[in-house]
Coordinates of C-alpha atoms in Angstrom, one line a residue:
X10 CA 45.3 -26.3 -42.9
X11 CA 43.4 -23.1 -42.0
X12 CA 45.7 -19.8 -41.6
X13 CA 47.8 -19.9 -38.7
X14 CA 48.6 -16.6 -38.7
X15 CA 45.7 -14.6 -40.7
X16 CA 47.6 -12.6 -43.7
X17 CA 46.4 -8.6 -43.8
X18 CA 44.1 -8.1 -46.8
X19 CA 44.8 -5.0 -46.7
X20 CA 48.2 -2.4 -46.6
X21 CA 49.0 -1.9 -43.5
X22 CA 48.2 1.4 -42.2
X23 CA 50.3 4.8 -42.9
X24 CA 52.0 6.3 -39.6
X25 CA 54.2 8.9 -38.2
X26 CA 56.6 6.4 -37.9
X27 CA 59.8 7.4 -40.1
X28 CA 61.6 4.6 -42.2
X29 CA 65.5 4.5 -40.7
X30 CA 68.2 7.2 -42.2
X31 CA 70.7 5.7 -44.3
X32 CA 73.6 5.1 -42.3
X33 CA 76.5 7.4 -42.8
X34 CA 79.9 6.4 -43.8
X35 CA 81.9 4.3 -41.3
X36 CA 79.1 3.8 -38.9
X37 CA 77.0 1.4 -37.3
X38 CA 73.7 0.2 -39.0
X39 CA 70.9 1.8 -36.8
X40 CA 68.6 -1.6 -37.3
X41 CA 70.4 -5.5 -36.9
X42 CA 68.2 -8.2 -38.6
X43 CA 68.6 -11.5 -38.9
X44 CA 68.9 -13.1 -42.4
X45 CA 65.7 -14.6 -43.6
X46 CA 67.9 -18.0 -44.7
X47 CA 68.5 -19.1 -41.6
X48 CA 64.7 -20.0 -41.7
X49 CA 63.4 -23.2 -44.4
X50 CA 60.1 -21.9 -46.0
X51 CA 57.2 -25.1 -45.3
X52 CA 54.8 -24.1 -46.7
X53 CA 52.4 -20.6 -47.7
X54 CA 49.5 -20.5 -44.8
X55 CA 47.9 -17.1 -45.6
X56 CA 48.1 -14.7 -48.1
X57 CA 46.7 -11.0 -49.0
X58 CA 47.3 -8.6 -51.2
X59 CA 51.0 -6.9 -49.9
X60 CA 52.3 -9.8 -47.5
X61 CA 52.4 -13.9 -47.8
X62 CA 52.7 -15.6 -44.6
X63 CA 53.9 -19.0 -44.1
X64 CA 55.2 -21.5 -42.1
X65 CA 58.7 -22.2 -41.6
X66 CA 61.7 -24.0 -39.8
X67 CA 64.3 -22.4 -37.8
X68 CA 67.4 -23.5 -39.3
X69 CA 69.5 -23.1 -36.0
X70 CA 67.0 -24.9 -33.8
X71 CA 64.6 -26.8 -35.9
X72 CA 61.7 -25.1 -34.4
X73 CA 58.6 -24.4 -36.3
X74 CA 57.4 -20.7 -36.7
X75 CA 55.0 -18.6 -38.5
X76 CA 56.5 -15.7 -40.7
X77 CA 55.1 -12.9 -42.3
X78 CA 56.9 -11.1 -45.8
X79 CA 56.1 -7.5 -45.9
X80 CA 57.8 -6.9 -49.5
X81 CA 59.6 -3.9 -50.6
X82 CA 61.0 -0.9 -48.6
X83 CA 59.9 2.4 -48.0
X84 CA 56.2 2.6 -46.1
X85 CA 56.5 -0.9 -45.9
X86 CA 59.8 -0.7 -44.1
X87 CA 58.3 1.5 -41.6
X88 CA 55.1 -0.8 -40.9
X89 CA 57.3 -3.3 -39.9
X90 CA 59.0 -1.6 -37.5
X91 CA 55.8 -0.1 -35.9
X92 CA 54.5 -3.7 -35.8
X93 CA 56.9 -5.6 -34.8
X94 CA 57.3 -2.5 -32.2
X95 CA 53.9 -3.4 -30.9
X96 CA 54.2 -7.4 -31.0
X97 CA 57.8 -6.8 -28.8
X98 CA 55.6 -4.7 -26.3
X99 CA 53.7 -7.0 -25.6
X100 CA 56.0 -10.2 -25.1
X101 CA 55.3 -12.7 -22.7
X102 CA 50.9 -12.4 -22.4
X103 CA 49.5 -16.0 -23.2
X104 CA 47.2 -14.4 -25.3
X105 CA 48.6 -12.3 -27.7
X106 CA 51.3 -14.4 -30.3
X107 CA 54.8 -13.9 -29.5
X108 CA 57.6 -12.5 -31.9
X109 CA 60.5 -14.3 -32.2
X110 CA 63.0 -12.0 -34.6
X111 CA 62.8 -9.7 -37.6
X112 CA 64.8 -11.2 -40.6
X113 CA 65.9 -9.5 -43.8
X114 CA 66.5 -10.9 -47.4
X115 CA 69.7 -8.6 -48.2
X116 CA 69.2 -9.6 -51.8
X117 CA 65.1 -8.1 -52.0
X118 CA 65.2 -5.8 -49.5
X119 CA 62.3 -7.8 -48.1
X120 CA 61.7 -7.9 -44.4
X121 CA 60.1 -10.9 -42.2
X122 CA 58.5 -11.3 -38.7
X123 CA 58.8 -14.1 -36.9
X124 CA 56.5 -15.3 -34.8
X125 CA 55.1 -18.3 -32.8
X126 CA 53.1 -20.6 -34.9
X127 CA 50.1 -21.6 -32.7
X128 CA 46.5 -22.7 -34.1
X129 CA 44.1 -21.8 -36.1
X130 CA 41.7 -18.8 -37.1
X131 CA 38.9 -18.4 -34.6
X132 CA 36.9 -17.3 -37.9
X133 CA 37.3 -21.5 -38.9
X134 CA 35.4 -22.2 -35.8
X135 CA 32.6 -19.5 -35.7
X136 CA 29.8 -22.0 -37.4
X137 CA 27.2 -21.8 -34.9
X138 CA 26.5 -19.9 -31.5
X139 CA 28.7 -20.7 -28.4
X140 CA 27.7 -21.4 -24.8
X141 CA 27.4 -18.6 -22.0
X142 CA 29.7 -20.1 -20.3
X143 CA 32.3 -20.5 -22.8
X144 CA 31.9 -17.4 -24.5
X145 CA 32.7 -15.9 -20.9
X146 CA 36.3 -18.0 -21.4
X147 CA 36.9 -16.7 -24.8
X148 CA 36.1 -13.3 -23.7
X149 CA 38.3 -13.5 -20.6
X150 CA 41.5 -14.4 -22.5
X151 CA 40.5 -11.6 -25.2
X152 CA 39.7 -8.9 -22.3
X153 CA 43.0 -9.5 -21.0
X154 CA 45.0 -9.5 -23.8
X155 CA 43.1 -6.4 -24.3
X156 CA 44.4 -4.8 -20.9
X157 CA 47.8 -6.2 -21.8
X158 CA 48.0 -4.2 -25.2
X159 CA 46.7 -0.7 -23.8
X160 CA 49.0 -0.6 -20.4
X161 CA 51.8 -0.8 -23.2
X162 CA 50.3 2.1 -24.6
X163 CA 49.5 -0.3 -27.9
X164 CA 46.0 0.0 -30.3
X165 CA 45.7 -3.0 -32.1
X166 CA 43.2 -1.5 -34.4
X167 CA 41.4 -4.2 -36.0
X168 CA 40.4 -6.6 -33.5
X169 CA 38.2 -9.3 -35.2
X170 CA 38.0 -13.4 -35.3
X171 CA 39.9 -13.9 -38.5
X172 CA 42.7 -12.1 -35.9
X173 CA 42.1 -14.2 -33.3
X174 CA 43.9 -17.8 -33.3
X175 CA 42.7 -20.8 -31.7
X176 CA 45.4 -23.0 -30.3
X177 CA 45.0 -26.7 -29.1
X178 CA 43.1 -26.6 -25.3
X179 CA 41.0 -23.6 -26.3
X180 CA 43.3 -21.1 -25.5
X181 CA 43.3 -17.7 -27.7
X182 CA 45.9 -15.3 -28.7
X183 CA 45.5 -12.0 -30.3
X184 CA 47.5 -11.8 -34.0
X185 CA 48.0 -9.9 -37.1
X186 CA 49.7 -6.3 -35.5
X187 CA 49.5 -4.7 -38.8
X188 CA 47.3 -2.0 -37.7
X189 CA 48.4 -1.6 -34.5
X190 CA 50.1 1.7 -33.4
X191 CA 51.7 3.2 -30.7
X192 CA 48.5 5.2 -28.6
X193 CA 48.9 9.3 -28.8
X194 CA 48.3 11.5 -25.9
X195 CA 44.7 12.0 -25.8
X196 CA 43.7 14.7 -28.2
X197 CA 46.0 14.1 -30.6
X198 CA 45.2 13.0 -34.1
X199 CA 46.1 9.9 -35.5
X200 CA 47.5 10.9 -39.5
X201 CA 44.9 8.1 -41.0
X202 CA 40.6 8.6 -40.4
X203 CA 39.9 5.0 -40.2
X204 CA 42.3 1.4 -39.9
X205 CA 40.7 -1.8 -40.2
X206 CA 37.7 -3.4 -40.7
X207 CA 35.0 -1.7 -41.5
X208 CA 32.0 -4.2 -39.3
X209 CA 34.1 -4.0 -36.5
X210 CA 34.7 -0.3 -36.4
X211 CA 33.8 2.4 -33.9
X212 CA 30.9 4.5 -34.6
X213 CA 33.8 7.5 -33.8
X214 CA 36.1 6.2 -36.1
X215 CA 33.0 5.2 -39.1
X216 CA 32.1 9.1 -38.1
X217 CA 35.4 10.7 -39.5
X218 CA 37.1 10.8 -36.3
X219 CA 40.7 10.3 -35.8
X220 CA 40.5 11.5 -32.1
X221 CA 40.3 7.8 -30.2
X222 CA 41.9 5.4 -28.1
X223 CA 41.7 2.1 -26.2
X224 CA 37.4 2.5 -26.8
X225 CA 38.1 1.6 -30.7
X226 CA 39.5 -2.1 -29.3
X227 CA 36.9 -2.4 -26.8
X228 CA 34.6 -1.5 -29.3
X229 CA 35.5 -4.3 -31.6
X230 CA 35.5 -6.5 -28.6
X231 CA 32.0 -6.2 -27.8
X232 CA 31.0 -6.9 -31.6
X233 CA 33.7 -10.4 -31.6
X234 CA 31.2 -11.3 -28.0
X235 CA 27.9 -10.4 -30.2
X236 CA 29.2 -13.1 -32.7
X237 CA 30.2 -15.6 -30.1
X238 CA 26.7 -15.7 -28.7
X239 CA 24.8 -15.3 -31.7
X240 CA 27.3 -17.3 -34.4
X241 CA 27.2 -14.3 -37.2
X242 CA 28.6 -11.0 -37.3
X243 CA 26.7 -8.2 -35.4
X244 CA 27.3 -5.9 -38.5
X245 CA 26.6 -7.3 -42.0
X246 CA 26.7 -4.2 -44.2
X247 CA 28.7 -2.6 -47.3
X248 CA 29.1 0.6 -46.4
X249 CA 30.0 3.0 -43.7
X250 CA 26.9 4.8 -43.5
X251 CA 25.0 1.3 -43.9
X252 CA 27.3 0.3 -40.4
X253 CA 26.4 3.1 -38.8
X254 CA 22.7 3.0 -39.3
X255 CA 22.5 -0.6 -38.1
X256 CA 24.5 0.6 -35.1
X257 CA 21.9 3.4 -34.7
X258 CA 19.0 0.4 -35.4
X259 CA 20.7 -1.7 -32.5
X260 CA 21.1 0.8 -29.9
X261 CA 17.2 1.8 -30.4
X262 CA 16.1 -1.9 -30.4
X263 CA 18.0 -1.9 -27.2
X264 CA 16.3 1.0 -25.3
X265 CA 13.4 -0.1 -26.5
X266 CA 13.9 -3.9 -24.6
X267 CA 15.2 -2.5 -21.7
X268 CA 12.1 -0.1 -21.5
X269 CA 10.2 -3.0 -21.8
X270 CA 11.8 -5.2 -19.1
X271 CA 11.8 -2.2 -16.9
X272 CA 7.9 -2.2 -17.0
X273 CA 7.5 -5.6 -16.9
X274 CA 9.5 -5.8 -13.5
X275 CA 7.8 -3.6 -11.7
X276 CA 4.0 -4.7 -12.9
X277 CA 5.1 -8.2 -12.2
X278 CA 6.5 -6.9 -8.4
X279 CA 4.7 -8.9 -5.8
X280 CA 1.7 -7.2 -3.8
X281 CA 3.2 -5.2 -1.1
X282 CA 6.7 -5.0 -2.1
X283 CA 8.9 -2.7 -1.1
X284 CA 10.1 -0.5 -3.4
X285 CA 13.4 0.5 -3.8
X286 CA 14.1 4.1 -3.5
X287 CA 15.0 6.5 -6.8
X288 CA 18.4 8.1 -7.2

């Protein structure tokens, strides 16, 4: 069974947001979890280098879910708060997965998000090139989920097929928040340069820059329709600078086609057209 939920290959990214205080004496725990046994592990569905994510039964209502381990405490602690953060933001879109609860193994330390469990990774199904018409579908449930995420004030961060599931009927949803950060006032510096991955990047954020916003999504948007149409990645290279210099190739072999087209139209413009007037 492909990944339901694509694990992050990757730690998920450093930010300004601070791990809970320890609780003083005689008061009230700042965070309530739930405890990660009222959930039957299935079965291990995706797996990266700090976090296993697997497929599970609810104890309490015999649903099946999707839940990711983020071991350990400390930075790790605070990523899933920022995460689940973000996934809680955006509750309720049809195309963004849902989070259920955030359970804790009092024993480990270890802390879980729950989420729906719905399809499979869009990167299963990327084999060959996809209709106009349906890449316009795909792109329309993406684009909103998109909208969704930045009127919460939410980047996502590292938009890209293995992060897209595809559920039965065709539908898409969004997943794997654990890049995704709260969006600064514009201006404002996020702590980390670049979050990720690297062929789906910005050229800003491949640059050094970490002045950006909702762009970096769109950005990686406009690469995931490239690969509909096309059925391989618009970027195929190793290194940053390699990126950026097929970016730099791309949007030259663009001018130059929509030079050419521009000629072409008006030599092929029928005798005694009108033409249109310049702006």
């Amino acid at each position: 069974m492909a990944a339901v939920v694509a694990a992050s290959r990757k730690r998920p990214a450093p930010d300004d947001v601070a791990c809970p205080p320890p609780a003083a004496a005689k008061k009230r725990a700042r965070y309530q979890f739930s405890s990660i046994d009222d959930y039957e592990k299935l079965e291990v569905i995706g797996e990266g280098a700090y976090n296993v994510v697997f497929k599970a039964r609810d104890r309490r209502t015999g649903e099946k879910v999707a839940v990711k381990c983020i071991h350990g405490g400390g930075p790790d602690r605070s990523a899933v708060f920022r995460e689940a953060g973000c996934l809680a933001a955006c509750r309720g879109h049809p195309s963004i997965v849902q989070i259920k609860d955030v359970a804790a193994d009092e024993e480990t330390g270890d802390l879980f998000i729950v989420m729906e469990l719905a399809g499979s990774s869009f990167r299963d199904w990327l084999t060959r090139p996809f209709s106009e018409d349906r890449t316009r579908e795909f792109m329309r449930q993406l684009l909103d989920a998109a909208k969704k995420l930045h009127s919460t004030r939410t980047l996502h961060r590292d938009i890209k097929p293995e992060n897209v599931l595809l559920v039965p009927g065709g539908a898409l949803k969004i997943c794997d928040f654990g890049c995704a950060t709260p969006m600064k006032p514009a201006g404002t510096p996020y702590p980390e340069r670049r979050v990720g991955t690297m062929q789906y990047c910005s050229p800003e954020q491949l640059m050094g820059s970490r002045r950006y916003g909702p762009a970096v999504d769109m950005w990686a948007l406009g690469c995931v329709m490239a690969e509909l149409l096309t059925g391989q990645p618009l970027f195929e290279a190793d290194t940053e600078e390699d990126v950026l210099q097929q970016v730099k190739d791309l949007r030259d072999e663009l001018s130059a086609i929509g030079l050419h087209a521009f000629v072409s139209c008006r030599s092929c413009r029928r005798p005694g057209a009108r033409s249109s007037p310049a702006f």
